[in-house]
PDB file of C-alpha atoms and ligand atoms in Angstrom:
ATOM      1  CA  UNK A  25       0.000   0.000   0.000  1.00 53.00           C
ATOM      2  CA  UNK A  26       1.415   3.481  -0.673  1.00 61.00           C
ATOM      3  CA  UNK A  27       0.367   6.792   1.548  1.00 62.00           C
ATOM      4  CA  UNK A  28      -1.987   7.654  -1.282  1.00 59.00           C
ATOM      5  CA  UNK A  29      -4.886   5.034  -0.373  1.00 58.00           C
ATOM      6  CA  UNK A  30      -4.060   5.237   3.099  1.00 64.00           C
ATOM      7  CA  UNK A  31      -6.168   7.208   5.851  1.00 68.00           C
ATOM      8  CA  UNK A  32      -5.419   8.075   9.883  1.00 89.00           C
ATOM      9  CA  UNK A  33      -2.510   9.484  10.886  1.00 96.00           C
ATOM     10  CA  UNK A  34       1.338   8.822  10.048  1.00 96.00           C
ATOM     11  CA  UNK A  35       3.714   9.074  12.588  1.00 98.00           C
ATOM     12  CA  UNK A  36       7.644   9.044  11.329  1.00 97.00           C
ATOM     13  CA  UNK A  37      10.107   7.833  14.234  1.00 98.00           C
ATOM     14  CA  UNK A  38      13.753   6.726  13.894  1.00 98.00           C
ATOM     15  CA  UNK A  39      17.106   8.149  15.577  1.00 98.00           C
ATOM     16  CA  UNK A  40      17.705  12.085  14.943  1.00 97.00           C
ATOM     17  CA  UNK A  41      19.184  13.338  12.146  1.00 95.00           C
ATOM     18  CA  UNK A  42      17.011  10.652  10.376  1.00 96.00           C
ATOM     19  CA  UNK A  43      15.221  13.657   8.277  1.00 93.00           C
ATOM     20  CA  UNK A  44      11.529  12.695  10.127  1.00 96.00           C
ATOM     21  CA  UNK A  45      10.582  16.779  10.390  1.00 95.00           C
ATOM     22  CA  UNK A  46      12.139  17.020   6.903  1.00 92.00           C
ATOM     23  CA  UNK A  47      10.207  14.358   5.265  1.00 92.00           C
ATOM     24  CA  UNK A  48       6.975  14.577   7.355  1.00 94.00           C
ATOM     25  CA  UNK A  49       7.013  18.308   6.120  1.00 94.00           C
ATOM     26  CA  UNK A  50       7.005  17.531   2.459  1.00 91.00           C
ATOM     27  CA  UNK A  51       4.091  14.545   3.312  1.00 90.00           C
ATOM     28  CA  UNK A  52       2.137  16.719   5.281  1.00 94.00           C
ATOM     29  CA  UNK A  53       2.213  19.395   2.249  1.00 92.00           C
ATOM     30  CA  UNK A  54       1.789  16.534  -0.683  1.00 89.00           C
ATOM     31  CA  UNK A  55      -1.116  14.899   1.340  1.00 89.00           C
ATOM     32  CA  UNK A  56      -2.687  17.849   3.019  1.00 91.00           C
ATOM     33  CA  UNK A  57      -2.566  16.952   6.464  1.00 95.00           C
ATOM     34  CA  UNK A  58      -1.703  18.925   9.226  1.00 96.00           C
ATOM     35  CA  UNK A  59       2.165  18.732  10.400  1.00 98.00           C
ATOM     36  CA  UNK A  60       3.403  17.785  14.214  1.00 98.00           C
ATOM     37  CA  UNK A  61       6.746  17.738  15.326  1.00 98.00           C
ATOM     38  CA  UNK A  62       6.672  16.599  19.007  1.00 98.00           C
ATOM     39  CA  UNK A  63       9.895  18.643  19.938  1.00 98.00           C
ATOM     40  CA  UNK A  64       8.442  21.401  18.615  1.00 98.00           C
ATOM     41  CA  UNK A  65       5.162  20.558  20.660  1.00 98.00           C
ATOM     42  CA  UNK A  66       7.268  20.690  24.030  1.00 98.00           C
ATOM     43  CA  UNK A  67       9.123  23.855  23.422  1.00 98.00           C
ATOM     44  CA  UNK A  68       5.762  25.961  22.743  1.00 98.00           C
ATOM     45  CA  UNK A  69       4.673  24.396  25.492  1.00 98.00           C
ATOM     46  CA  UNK A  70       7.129  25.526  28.223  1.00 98.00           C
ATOM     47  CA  UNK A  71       8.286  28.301  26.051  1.00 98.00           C
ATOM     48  CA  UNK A  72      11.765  26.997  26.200  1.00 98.00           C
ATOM     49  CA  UNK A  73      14.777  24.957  23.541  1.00 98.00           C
ATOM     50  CA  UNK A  74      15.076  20.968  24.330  1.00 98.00           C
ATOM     51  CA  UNK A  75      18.724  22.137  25.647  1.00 98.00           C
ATOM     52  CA  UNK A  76      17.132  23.924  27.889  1.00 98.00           C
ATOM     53  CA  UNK A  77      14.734  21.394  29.764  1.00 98.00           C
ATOM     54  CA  UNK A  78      17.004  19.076  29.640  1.00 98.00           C
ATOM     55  CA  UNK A  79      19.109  21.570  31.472  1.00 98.00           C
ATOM     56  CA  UNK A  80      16.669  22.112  34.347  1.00 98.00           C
ATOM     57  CA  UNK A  81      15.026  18.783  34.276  1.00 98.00           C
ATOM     58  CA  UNK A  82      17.289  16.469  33.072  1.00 98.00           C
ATOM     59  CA  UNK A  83      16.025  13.528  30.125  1.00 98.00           C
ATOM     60  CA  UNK A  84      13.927  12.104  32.922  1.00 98.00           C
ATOM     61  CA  UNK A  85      11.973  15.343  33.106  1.00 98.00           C
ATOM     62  CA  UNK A  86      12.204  15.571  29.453  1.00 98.00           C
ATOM     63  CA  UNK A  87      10.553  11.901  28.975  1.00 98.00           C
ATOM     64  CA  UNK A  88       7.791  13.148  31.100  1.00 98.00           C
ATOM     65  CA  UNK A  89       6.818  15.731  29.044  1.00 98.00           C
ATOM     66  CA  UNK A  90       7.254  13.842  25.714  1.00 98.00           C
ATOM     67  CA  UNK A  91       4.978  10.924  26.907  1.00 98.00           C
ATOM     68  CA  UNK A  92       2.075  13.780  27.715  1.00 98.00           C
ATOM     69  CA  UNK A  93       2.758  15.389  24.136  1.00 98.00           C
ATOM     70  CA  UNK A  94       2.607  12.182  22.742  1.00 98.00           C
ATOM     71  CA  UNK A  95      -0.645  11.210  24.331  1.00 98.00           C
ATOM     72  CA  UNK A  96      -2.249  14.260  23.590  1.00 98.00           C
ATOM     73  CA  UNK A  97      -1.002  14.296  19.692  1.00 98.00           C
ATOM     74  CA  UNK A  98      -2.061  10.735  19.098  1.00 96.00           C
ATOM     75  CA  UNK A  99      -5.860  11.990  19.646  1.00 96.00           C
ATOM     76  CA  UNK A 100      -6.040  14.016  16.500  1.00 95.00           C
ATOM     77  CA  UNK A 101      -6.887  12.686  13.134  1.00 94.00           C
ATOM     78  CA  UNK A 102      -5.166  12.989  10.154  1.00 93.00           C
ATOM     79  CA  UNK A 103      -1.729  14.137  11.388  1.00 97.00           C
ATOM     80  CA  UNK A 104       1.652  13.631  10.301  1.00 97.00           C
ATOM     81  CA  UNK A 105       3.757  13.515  12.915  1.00 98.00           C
ATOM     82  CA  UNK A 106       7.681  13.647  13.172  1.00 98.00           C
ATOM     83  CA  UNK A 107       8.436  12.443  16.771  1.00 98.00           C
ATOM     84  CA  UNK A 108      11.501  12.844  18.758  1.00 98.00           C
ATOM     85  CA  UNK A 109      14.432  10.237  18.251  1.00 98.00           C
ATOM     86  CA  UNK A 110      13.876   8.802  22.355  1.00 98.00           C
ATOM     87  CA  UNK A 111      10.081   9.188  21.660  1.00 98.00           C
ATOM     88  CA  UNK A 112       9.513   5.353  21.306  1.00 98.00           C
ATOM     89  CA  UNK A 113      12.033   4.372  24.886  1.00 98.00           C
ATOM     90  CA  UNK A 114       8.766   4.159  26.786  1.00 98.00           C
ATOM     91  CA  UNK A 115       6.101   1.399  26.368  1.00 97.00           C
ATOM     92  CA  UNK A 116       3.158   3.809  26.740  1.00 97.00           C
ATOM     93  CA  UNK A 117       4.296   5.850  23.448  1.00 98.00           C
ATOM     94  CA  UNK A 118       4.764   2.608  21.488  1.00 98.00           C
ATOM     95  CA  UNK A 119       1.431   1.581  22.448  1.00 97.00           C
ATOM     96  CA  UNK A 120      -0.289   4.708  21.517  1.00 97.00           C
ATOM     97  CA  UNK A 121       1.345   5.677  18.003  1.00 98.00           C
ATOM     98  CA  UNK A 122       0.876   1.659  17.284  1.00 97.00           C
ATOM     99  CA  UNK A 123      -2.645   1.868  17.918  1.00 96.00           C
ATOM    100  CA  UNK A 124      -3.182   5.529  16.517  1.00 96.00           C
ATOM    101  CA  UNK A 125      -1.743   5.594  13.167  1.00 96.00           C
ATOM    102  CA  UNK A 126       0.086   4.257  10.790  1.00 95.00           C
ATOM    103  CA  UNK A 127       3.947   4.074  12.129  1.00 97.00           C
ATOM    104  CA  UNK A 128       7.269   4.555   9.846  1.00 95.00           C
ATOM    105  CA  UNK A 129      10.200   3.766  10.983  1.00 96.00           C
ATOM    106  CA  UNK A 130      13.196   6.065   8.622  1.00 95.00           C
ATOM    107  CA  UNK A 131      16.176   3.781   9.096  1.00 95.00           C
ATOM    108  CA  UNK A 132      19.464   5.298   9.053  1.00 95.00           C
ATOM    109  CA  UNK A 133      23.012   4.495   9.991  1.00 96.00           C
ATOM    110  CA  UNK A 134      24.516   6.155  12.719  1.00 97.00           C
ATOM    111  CA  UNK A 135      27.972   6.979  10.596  1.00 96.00           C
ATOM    112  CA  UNK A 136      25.334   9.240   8.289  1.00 95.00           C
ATOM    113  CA  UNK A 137      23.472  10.598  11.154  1.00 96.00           C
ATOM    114  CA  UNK A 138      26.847  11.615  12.549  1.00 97.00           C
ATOM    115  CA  UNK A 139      27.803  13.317   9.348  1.00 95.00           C
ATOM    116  CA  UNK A 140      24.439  14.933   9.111  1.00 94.00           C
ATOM    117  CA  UNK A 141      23.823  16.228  12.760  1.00 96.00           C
ATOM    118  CA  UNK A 142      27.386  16.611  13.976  1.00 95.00           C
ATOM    119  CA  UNK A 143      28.218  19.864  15.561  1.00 92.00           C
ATOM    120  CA  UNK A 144      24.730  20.582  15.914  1.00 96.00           C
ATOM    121  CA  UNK A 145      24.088  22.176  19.418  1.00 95.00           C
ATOM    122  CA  UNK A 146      20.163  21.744  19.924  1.00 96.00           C
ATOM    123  CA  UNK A 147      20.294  18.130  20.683  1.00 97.00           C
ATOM    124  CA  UNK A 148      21.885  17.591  24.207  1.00 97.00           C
ATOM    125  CA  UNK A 149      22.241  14.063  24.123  1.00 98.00           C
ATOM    126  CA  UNK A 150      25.274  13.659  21.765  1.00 97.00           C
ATOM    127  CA  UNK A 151      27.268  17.106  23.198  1.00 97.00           C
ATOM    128  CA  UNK A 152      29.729  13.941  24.266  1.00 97.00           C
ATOM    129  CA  UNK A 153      32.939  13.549  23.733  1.00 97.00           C
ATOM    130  CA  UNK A 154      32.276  10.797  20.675  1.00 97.00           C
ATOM    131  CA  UNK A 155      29.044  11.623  19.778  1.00 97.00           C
ATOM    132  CA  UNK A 156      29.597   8.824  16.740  1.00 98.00           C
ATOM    133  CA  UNK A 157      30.235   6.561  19.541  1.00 98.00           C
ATOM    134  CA  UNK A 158      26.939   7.773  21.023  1.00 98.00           C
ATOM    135  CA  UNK A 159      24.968   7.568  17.910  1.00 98.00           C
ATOM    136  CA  UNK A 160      26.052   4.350  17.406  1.00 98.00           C
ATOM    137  CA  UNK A 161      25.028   3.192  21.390  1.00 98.00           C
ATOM    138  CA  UNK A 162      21.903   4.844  20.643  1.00 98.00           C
ATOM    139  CA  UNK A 163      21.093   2.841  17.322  1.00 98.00           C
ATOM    140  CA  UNK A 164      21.793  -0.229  18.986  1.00 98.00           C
ATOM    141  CA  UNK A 165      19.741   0.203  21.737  1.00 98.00           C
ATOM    142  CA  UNK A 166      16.727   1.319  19.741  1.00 98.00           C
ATOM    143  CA  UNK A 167      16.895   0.331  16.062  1.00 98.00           C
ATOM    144  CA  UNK A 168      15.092  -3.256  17.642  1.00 98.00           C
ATOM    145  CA  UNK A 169      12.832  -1.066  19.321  1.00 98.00           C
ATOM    146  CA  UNK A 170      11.967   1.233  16.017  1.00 98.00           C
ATOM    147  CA  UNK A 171      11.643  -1.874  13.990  1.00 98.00           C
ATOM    148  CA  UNK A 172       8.823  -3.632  16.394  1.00 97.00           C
ATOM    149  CA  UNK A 173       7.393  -0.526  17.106  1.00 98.00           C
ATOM    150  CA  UNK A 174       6.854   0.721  13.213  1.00 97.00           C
ATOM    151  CA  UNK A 175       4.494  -1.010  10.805  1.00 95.00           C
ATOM    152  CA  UNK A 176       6.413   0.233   7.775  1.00 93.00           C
ATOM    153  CA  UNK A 177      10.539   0.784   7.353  1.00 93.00           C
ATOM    154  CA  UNK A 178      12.117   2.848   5.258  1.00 91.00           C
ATOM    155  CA  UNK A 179      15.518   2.590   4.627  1.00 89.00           C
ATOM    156  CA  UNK A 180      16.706   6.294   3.722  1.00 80.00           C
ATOM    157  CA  UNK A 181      20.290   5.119   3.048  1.00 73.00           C
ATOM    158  CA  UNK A 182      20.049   2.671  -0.105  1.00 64.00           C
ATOM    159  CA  UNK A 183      17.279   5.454  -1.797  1.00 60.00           C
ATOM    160  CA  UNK A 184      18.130   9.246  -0.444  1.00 61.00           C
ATOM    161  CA  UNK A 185      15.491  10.757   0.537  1.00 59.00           C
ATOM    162  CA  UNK A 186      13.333  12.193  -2.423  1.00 56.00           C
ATOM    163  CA  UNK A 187      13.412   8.749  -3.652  1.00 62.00           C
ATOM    164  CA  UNK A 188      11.645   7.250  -0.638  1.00 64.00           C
ATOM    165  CA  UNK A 189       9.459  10.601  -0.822  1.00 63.00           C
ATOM    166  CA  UNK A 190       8.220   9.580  -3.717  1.00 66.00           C
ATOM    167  CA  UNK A 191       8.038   5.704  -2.885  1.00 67.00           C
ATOM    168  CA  UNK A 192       5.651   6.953  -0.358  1.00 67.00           C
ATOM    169  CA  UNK A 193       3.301   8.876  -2.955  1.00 66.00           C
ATOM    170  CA  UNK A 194       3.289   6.396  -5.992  1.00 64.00           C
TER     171      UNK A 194
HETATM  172  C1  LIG B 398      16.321  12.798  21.276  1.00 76.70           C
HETATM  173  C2  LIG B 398      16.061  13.286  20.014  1.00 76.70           C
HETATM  174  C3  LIG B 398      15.677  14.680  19.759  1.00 76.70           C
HETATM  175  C4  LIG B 398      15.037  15.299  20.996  1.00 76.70           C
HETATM  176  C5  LIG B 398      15.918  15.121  22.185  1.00 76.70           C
HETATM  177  C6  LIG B 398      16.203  13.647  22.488  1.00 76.70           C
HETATM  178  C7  LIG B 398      16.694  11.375  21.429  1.00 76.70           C
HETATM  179  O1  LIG B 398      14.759  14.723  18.664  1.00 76.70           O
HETATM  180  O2  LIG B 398      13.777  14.748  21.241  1.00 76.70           O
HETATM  181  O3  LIG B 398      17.110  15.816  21.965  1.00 76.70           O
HETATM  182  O4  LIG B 398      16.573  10.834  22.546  1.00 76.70           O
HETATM  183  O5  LIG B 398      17.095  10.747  20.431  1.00 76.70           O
HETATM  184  P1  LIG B 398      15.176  14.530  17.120  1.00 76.70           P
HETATM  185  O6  LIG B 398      15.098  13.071  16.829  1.00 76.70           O
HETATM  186  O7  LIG B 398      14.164  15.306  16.377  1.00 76.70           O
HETATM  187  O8  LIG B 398      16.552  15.087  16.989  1.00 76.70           O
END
């Protein structure tokens, strides 16, 4: 089945850098639903940047607030929605995308993400030392978890990412 004779909601997760705001941006506009981006979601909630929380609350605090952003964005119909790369670490969020929408999982690998994201100073979690050695922690931890979790995968490396844009819409 492509998007096209689809209906619900679409909800893109998958490690950061993976290009799930890009890509649910150009679906959103192709399809004419209404964009999410649960990051996004958090910091017009509390008025603050993701470094920032994370800052003050730590990731525990941060997980908090994604679950409740996720709950309350998996109650609106035809969404797409580009999640946060941890969104899927807690059993409650699997549950409700699973059962909300239709779930695609943009598989990456790490050494691309790194090239893509490095430097970048908006996501906390790889201001490490190696953040390729964290990326690559981080996509064996939860690539099993994206995989079970999505009902579709994608993988962005072999086609780029018009390609699988267009995959989507055929
Ligand atoms: C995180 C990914 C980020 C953001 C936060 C934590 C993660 O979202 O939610 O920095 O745990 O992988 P993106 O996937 O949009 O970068």
């Amino acid at each position: 089945p492509t998007m096209k004779n689809m209906v619900g909601n679409f909800f893109l997760i998958g490690l950061m850098g993976a290009g799930k705001t890009t890509l649910g941006h150009q679906l959103a506009d192709t399809l004419g639903y209404s964009f999410h981006d649960s990051d996004q979601e958090i910091c017009e909630r509390t008025g603050v940047s993701i470094p920032t929380i994370f800052e003050r609350e730590g990731e525990q605090g941060f997980r908090l607030r994604e679950a409740t952003v996720i709950r309350d964005l998996c109650q609106l119909n035809n969404i797409i929605l580009a999640t946060g790369g941890g969104a899927v670490l807690r059993e409650e969020n699997q549950q409700c995308l699973k059962q909300s929408g239709t779930v695609i999982y943009l598989h990456v690998q790490p050494e691309t993400l790194f090239e893509r994201i490095r430097g970048d100073q908006n996501r906390p979690l790889i201001q490490v030392e190696d953040p390729l050695q964290k990326l690559q922690n981080l996509y064996t931890q939860r690539d099993p978890i994206y995989r079970r979790t999505a009902h579709i995968i994608l993988d962005i490396e072999l086609s780029g990412s018009l390609k699988t844009f267009n995959q989507l819409l055929e």
